[in-house]
CSV table of C-alpha atoms in Angstrom, one decimal:
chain,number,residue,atom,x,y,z
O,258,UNK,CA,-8.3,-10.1,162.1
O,259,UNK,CA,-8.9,-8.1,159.1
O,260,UNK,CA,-7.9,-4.3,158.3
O,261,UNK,CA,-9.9,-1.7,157.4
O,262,UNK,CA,-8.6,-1.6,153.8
O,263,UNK,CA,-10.3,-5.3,153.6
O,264,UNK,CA,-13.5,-4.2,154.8
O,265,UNK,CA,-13.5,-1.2,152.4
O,266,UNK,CA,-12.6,-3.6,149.6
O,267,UNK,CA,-15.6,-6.0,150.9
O,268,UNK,CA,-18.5,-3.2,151.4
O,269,UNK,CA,-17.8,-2.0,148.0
O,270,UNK,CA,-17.9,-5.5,146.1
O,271,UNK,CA,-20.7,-6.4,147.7
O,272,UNK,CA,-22.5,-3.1,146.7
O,273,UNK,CA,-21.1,-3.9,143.6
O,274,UNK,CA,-22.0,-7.3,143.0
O,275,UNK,CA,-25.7,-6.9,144.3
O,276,UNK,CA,-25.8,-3.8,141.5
O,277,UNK,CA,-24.8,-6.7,139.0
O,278,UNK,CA,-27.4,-8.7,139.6
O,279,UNK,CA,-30.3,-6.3,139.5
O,280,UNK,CA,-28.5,-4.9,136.2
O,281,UNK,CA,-29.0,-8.2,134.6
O,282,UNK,CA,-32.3,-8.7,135.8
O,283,UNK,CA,-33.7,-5.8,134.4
O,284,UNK,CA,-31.6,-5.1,130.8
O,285,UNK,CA,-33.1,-9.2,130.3
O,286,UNK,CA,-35.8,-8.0,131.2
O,287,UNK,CA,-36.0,-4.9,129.1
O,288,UNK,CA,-35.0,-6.7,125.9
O,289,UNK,CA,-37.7,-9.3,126.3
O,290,UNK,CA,-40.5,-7.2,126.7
O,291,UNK,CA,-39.5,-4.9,123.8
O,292,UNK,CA,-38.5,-8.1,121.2
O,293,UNK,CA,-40.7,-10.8,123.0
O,294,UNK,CA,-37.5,-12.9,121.5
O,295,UNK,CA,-35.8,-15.5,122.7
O,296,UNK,CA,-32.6,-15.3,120.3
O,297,UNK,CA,-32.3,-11.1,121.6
O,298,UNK,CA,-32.7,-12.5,125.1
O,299,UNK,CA,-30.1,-15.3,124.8
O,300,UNK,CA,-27.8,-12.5,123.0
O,301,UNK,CA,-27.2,-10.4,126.3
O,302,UNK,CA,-25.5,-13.3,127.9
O,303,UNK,CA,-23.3,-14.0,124.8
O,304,UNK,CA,-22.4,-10.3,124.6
O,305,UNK,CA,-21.4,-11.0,128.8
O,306,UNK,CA,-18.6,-13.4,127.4
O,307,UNK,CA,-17.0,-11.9,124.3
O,308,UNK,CA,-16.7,-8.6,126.4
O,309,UNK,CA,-15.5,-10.7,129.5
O,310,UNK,CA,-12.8,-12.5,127.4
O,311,UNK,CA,-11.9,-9.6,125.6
O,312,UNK,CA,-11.3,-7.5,128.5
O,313,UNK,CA,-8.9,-10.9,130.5
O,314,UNK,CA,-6.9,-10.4,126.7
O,315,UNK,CA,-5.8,-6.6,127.4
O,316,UNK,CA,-6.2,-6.9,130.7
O,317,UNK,CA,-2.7,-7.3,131.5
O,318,UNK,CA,-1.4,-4.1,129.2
O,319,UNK,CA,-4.2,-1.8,131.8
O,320,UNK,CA,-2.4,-3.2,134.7
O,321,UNK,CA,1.3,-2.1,133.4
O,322,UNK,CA,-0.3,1.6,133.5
O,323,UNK,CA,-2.6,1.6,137.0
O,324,UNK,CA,-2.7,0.0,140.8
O,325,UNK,CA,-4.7,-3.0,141.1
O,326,UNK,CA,-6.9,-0.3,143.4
O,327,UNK,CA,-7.2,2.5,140.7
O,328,UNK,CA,-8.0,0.0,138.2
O,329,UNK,CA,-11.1,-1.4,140.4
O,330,UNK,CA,-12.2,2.2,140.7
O,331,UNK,CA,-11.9,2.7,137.1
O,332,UNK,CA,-14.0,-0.1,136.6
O,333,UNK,CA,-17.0,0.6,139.1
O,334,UNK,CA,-16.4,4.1,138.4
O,335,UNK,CA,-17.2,4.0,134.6
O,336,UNK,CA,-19.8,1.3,134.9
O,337,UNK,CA,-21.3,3.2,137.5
O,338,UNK,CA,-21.4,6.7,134.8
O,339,UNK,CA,-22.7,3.9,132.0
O,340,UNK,CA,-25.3,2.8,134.2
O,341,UNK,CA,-26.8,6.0,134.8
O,342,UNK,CA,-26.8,6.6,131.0
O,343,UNK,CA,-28.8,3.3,130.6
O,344,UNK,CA,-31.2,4.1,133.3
O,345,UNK,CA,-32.1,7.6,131.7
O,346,UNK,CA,-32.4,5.8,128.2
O,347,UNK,CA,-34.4,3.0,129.4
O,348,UNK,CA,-36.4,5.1,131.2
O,349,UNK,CA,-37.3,7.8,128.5
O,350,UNK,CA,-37.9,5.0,126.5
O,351,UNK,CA,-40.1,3.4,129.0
O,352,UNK,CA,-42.0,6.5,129.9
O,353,UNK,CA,-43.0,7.1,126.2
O,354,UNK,CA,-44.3,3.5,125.8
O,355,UNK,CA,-41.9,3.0,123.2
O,356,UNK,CA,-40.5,-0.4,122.0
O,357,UNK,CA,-36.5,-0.4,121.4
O,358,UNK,CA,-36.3,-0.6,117.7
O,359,UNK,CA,-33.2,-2.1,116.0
O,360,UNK,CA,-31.6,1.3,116.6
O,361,UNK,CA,-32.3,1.2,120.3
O,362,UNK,CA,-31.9,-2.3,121.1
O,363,UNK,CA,-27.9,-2.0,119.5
O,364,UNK,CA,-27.5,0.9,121.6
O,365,UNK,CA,-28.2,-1.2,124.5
O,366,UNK,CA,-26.5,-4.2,123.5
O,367,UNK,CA,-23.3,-1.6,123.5
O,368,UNK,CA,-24.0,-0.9,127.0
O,369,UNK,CA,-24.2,-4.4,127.8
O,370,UNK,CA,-20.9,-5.0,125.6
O,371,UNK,CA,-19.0,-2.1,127.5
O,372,UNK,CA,-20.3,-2.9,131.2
O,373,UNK,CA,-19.2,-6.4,131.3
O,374,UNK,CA,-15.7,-5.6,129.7
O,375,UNK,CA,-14.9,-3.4,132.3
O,376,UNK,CA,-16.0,-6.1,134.8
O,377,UNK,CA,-12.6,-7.8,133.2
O,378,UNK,CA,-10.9,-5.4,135.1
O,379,UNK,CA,-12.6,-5.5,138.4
O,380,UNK,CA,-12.8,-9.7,138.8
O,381,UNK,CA,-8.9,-9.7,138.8
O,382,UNK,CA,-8.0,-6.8,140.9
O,383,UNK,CA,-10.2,-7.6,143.4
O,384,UNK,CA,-8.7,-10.9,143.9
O,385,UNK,CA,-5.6,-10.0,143.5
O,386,UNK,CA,-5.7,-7.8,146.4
O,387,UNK,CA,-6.9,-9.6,148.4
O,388,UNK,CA,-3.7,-11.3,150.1
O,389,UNK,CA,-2.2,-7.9,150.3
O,390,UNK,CA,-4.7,-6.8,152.6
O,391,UNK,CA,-5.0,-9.6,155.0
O,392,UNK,CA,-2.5,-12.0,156.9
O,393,UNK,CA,-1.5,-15.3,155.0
O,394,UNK,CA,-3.3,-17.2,157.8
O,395,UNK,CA,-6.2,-15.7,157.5
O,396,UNK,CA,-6.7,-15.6,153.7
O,397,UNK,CA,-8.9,-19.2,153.4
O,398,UNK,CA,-11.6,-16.9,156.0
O,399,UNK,CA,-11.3,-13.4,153.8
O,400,UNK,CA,-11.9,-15.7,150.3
O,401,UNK,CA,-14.7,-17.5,152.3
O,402,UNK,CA,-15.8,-14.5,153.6
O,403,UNK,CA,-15.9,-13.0,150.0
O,404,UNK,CA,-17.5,-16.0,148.5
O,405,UNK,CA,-20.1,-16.2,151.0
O,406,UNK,CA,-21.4,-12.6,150.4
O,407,UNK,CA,-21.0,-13.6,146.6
O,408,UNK,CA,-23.7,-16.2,146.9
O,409,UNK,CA,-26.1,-14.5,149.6
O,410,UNK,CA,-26.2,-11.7,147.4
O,411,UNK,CA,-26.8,-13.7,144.1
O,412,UNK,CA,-29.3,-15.7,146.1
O,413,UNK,CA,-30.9,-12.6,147.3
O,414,UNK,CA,-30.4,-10.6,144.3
O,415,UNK,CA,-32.1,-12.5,141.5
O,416,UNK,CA,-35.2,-13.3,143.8
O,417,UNK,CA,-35.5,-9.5,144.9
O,418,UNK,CA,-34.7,-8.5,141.2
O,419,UNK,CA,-37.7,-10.2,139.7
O,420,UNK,CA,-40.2,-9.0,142.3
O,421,UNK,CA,-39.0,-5.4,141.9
O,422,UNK,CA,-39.3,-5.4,137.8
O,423,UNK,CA,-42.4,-7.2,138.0
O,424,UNK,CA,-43.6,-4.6,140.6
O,425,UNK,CA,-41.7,-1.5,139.7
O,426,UNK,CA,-40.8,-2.3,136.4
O,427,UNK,CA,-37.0,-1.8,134.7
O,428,UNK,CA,-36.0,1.3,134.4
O,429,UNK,CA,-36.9,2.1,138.4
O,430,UNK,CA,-34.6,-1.4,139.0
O,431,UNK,CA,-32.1,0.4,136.9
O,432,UNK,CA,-31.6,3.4,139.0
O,433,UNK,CA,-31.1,1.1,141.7
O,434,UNK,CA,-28.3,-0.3,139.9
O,435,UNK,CA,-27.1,3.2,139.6
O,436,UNK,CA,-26.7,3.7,142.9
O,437,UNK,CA,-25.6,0.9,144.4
O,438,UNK,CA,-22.9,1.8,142.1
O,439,UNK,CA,-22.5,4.9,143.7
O,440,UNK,CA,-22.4,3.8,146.7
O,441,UNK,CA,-19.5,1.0,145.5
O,442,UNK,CA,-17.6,3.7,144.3
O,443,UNK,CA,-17.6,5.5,146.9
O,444,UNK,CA,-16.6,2.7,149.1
O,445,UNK,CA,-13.2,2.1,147.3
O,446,UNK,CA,-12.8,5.4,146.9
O,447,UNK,CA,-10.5,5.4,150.3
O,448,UNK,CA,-8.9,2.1,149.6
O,449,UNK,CA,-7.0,4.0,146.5
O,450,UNK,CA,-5.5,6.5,148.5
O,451,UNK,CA,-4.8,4.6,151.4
O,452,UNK,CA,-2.9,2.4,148.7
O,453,UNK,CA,-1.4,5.1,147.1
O,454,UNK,CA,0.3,6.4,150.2
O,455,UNK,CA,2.1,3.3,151.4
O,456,UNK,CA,5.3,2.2,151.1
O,457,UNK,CA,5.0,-1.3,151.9
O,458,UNK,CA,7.0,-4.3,149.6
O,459,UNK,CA,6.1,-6.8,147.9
O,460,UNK,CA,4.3,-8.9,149.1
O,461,UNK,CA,2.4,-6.2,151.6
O,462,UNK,CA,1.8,-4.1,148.3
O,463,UNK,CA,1.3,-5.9,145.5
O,464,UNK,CA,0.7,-2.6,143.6
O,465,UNK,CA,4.0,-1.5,143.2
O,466,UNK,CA,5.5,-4.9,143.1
O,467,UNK,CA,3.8,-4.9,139.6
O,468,UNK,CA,4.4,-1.9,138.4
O,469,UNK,CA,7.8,-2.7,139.1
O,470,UNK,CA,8.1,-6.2,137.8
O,471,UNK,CA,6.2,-5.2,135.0
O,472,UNK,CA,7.9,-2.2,134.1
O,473,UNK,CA,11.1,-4.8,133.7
O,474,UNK,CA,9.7,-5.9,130.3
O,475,UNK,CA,10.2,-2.6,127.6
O,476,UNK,CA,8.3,-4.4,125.6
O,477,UNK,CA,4.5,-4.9,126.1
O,478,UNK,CA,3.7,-8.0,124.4
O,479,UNK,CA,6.0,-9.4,126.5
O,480,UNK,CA,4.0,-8.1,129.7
O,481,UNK,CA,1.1,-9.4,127.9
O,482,UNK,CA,2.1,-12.9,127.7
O,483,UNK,CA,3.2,-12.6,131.7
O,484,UNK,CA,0.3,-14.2,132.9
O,485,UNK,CA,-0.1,-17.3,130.4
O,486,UNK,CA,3.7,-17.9,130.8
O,487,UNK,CA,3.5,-18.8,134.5
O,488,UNK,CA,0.4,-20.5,133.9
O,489,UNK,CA,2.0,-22.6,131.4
O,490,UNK,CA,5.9,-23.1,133.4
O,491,UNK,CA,4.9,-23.3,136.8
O,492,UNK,CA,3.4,-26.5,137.3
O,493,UNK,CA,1.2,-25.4,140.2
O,494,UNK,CA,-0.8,-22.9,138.6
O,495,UNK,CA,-1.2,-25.1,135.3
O,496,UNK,CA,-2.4,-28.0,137.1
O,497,UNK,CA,-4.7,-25.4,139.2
O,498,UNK,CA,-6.0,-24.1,135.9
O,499,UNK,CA,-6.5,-27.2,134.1
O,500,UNK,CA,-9.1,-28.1,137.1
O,501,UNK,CA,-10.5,-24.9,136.3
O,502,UNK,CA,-11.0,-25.5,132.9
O,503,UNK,CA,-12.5,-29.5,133.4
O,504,UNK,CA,-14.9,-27.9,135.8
O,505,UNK,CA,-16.0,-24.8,133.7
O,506,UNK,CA,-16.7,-27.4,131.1
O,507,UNK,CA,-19.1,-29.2,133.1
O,508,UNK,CA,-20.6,-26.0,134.2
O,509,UNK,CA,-23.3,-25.7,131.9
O,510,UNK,CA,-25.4,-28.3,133.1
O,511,UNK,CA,-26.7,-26.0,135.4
O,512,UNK,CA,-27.7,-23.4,132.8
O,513,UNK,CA,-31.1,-22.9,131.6
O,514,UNK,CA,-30.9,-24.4,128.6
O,515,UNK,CA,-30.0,-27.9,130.0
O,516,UNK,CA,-31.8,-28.0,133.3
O,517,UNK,CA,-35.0,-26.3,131.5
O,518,UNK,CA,-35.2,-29.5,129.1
O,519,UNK,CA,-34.3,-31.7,132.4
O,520,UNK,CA,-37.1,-30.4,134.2
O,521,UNK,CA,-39.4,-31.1,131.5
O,522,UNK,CA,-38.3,-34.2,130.1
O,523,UNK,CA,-37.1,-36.4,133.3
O,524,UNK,CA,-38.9,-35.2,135.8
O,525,UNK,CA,-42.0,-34.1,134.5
O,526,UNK,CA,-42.6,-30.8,136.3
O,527,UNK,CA,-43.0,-26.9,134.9
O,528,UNK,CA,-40.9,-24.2,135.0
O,529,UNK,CA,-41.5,-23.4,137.9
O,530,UNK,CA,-39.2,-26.1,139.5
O,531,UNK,CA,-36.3,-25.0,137.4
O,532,UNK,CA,-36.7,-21.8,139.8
O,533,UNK,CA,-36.6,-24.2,143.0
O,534,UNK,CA,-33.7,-26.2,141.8
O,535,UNK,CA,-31.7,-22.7,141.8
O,536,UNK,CA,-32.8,-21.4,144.7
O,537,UNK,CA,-31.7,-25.1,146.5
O,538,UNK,CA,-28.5,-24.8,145.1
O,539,UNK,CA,-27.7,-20.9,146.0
O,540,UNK,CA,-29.2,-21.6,149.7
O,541,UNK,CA,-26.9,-24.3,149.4
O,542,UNK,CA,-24.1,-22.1,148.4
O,543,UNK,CA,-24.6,-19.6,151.0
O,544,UNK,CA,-24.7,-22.9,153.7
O,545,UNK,CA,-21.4,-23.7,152.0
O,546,UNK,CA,-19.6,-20.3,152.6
O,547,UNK,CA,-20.5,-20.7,156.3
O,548,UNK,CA,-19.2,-23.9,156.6
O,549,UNK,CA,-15.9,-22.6,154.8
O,550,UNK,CA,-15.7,-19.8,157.6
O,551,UNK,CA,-16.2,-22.3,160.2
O,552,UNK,CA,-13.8,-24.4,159.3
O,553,UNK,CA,-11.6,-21.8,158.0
O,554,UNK,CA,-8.4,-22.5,160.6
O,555,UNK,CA,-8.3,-26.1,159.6
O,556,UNK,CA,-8.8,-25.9,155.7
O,557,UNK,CA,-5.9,-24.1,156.0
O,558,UNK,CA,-3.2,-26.6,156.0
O,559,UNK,CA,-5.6,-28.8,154.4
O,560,UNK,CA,-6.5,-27.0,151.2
O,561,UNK,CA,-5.4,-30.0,148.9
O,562,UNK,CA,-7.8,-32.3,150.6
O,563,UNK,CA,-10.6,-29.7,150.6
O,564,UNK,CA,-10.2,-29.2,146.7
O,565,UNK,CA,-10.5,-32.8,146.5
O,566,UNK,CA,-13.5,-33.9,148.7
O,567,UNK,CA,-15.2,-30.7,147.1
O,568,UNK,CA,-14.8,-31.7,143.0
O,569,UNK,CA,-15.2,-35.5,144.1
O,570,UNK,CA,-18.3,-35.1,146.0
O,571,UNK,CA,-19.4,-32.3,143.3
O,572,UNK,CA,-19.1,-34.7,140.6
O,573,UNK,CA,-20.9,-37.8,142.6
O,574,UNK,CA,-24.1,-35.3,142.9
O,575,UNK,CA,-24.3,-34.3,139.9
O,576,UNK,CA,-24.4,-38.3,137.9
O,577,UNK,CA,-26.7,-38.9,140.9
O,578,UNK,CA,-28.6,-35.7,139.9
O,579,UNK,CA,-28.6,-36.3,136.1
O,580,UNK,CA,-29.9,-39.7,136.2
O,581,UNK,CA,-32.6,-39.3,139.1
O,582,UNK,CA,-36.6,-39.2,138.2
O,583,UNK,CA,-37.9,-37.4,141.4
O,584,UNK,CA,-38.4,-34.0,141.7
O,585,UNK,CA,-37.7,-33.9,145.4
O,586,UNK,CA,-34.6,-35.9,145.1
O,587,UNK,CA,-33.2,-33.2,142.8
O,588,UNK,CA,-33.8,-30.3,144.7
O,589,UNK,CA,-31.6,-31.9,147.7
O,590,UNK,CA,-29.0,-32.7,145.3
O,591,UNK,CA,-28.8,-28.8,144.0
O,592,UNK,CA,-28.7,-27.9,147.5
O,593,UNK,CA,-25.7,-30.4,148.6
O,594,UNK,CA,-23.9,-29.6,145.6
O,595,UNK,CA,-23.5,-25.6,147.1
O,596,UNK,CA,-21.4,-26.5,149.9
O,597,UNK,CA,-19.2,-28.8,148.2
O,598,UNK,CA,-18.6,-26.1,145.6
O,599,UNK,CA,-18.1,-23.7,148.0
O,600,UNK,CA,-15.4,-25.6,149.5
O,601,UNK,CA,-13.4,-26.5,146.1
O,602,UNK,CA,-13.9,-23.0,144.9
O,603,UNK,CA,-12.4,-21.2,148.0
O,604,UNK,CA,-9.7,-23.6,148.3
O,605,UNK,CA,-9.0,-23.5,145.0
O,606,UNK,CA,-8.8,-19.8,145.1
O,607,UNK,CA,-6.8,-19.8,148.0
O,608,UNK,CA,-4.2,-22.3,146.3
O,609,UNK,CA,-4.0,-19.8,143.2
O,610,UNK,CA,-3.4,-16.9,145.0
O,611,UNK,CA,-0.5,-18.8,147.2
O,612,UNK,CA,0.9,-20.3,144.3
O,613,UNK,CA,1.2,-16.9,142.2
O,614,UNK,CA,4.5,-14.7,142.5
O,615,UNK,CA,3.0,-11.8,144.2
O,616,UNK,CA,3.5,-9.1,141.8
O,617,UNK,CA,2.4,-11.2,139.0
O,618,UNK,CA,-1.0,-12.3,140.5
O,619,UNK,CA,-3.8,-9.8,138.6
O,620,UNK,CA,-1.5,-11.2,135.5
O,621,UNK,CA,-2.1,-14.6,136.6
O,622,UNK,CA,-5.9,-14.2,137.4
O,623,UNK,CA,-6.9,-12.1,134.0
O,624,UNK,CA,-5.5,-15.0,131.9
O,625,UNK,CA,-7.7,-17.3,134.0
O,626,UNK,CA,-10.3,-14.9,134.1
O,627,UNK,CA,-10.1,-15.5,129.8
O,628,UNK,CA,-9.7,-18.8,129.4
O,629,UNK,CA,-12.8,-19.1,132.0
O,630,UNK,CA,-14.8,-16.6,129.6
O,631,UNK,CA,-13.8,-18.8,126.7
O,632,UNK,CA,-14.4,-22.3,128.2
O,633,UNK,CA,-17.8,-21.1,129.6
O,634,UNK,CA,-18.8,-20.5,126.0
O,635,UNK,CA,-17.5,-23.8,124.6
O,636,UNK,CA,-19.3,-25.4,127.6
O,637,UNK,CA,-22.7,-24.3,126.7
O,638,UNK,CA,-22.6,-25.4,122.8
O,639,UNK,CA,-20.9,-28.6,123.8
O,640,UNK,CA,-23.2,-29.3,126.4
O,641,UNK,CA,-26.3,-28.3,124.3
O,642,UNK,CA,-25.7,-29.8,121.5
O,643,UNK,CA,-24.8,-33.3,123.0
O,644,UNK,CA,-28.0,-32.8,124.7
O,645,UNK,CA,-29.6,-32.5,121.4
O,646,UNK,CA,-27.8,-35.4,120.0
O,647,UNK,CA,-28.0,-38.0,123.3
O,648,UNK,CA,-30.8,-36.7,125.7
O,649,UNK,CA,-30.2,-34.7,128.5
O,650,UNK,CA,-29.3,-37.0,130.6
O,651,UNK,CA,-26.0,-37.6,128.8
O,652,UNK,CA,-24.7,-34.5,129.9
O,653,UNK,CA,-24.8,-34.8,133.4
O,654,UNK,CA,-23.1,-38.3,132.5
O,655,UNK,CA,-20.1,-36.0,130.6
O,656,UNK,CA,-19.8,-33.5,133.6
O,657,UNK,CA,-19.1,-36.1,135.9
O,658,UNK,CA,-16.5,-37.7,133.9
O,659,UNK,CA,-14.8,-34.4,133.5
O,660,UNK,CA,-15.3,-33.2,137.7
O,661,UNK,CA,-13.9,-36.7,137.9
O,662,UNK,CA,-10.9,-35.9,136.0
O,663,UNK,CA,-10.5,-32.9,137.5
O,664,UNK,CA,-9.8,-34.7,140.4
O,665,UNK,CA,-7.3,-37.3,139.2
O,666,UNK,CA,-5.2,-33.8,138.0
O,667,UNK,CA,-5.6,-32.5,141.3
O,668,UNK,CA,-3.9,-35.7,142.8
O,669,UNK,CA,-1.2,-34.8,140.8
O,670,UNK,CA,-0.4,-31.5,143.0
O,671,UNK,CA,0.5,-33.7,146.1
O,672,UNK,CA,3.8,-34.1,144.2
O,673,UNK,CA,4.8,-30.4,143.1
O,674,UNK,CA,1.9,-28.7,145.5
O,675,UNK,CA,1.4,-24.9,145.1
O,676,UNK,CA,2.8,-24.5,148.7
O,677,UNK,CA,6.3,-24.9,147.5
O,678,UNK,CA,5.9,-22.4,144.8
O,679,UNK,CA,4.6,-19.8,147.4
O,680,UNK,CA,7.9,-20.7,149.4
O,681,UNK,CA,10.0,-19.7,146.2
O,682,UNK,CA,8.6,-16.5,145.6
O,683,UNK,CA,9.0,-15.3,149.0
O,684,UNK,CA,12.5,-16.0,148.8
O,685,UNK,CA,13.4,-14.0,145.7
């Protein structure tokens, strides 16, 4: 069912994305043994989302100059050069015994910075291409598909990440980084050219449609605003995105610093069961993706009801979660709550991409890619300090009152669904 060019695009993501996660693992892990502080540590995620919502901002003025393909290579290309920089720092530092200073610990806070902006490239790119690269009726599989290997890895990655550090220590997890990145690189490195060279339309290649479309506009700002302005006219993609944003809002219930406070307080366990609860929920993730591909042929003409059932259900688990005692009870919940994620999440995707003029998509998905940045950093002060204010367990109370919101928006789609929009743009 799917081309090569998919499978190129896949291999190299997936390299990419497992490089990502032992990255993390060991820069975290770099800055806490050097500082043995909790404020540095908490910094590298922070400098994750200002780069992240930088780079969705001027996203859109990159894509007026490249192909969606060259800018992914740029992006893995550069973080893979960056990487190896890092790795030969960390380890010089390492070997020496030396502690990173303020000096040092800036420089690699700069890394950090300039690695996750150019993953503000990548994100929208990738999924923007996606539909170019595989037939409509087989899209809800290749997002599934893309999802699933998303989660496995993640799964895989974090628990494979901390054992390696521990063993090897960071520096020798960083030059794994490096060469998964290599090896990323090289995997798209084909998809480029094979790009290049065709001379397919819109919406077969979406590439040149944007050039095109975007080339239109002399003036950049106006190119710029391309993405927000559908998302705010077309009234599929802003009820799409306004899900997005009520469900990134209640996202950061599931971050450390709410569920470590949960573990402690209401259920009375260590640490170590905050590590179970995510491992439930990412094996439930991965059993999610496989049900997705499973039922992949019949989500397809029922995508509304599967982004439904998905934030409903999602929501349900995670009062029932919040305001549950037992330990064992709350690690069935994280792992139920995977698939039903899954399932929004890919239809949701799927919806976006279908309800997005063709050549405007990577415009589209950068905005959303910023306003996700953004709303994930509003989340976690929101959610922490009501926590703070209320107890814990009011936040779980909050995020089901905004997944259950979500869902009364996404009713409103059965009258203007994203469907019809698809239909117009393949008629201009």
């Amino acid at each position: 069912m799917f081309t090569k060019r998919y499978w190129l695009l896949f291999s190299g993501q997936s390299l990419a994305n497992l490089g990502d996660v032992f990255y993390v693992v060991a820069v975290v892990s770099a800055v806490y043994v050097s500082t043995q502080s909790a404020l540095y540590t908490g910094a590298v995620p922070i400098l994750f989302v200002a780069a992240q919502t930088l780079s969705g901002l001027l996203a859109p003025l990159f894509f007026r100059r490249v192909t969606l393909a060259g800018a992914l290579l740029a992006s893995q290309g550069l973080k893979t050069i960056l990487l190896g920089l890092l790795a030969l720092f960390l380890s010089y530092a390492s070997a020496a015994d030396q502690q990173l200073g303020t000096g040092k610990l800036l420089l690699v806070f700069g890394f950090v910075f300039a690695n996750a902006f150019l993953d503000g490239w990548a994100s929208p790119a990738r999924n923007a291409m996606v539909p170019s690269l595989v037939p409509r009726d087989g899209l809800v599989r290749a997002n599934g598909l893309m999802a699933t290997s998303d989660q496995t890895l993640q799964f895989a990655g974090w628990a494979a990440g901390g054992l390696l550090v521990a063993m090897l220590g960071y520096a020798h997890v960083l030059w794994g980084t490096f060469f998964a990145y290599v090896a990323a690189t090289l995997a798209v490195w084909p998809l480029g050219k094979s790009v290049d060279k065709s001379t397919a339309t819109t919406p077969d290649n979406p590439d040149k449609a944007l050039k095109g479309a975007v080339q239109e506009h002399d003036n950049a700002a106006q190119s710029w605003t391309t993405g927000w302005r559908l998302i705010t006219n077309q009234r599929p993609l802003r009820l799409l995105v306004q899900m997005e944003v009520l469900e990134g809002l209640a996202g950061a219930v599931w971050m450390a610093a709410i569920l470590l406070p949960y573990v402690h307080t209401v259920l009375g366990r260590g640490e170590e069961w905050w590590g179970y609860i995510n491992a439930a929920y990412m094996l439930g993730s991965v059993a999610g993706g496989a049900v997705v591909l499973a039922c992949a042929d019949r989500m397809r003409t029922r995508l509304l009801a599967a982004v439904l059932t998905g934030t409903l259900f999602s929501g349900l688990i995670t009062l029932l979660f919040g305001l549950g005692t037992w330990a064992w009870s709350a690690l069935l919940l994280s792992f139920a709550l995977g698939p039903f994620y899954q399932l929004q999440q890919v239809a949701k995707q799927t919806m976006l991409q279908e309800a997005s003029p063709p050549a405007s998509l990577p415009l589209v998905l950068s905005a959303k890619g910023t306003l996700d940045s953004v709303t994930f950093g509003l989340s976690v002060l929101i959610m922490g300090g009501l926590a703070d204010l209320a107890g814990v367990r009011s936040v779980y109370i909050l995020a089901f009152v905004l997944l259950g919101t979500s869902a009364v928006v996404g009713i409103k789609l059965r009258r203007n669904g994203a469907f019809s929009a698809q239909a117009e743009w393949s008629e201009k």
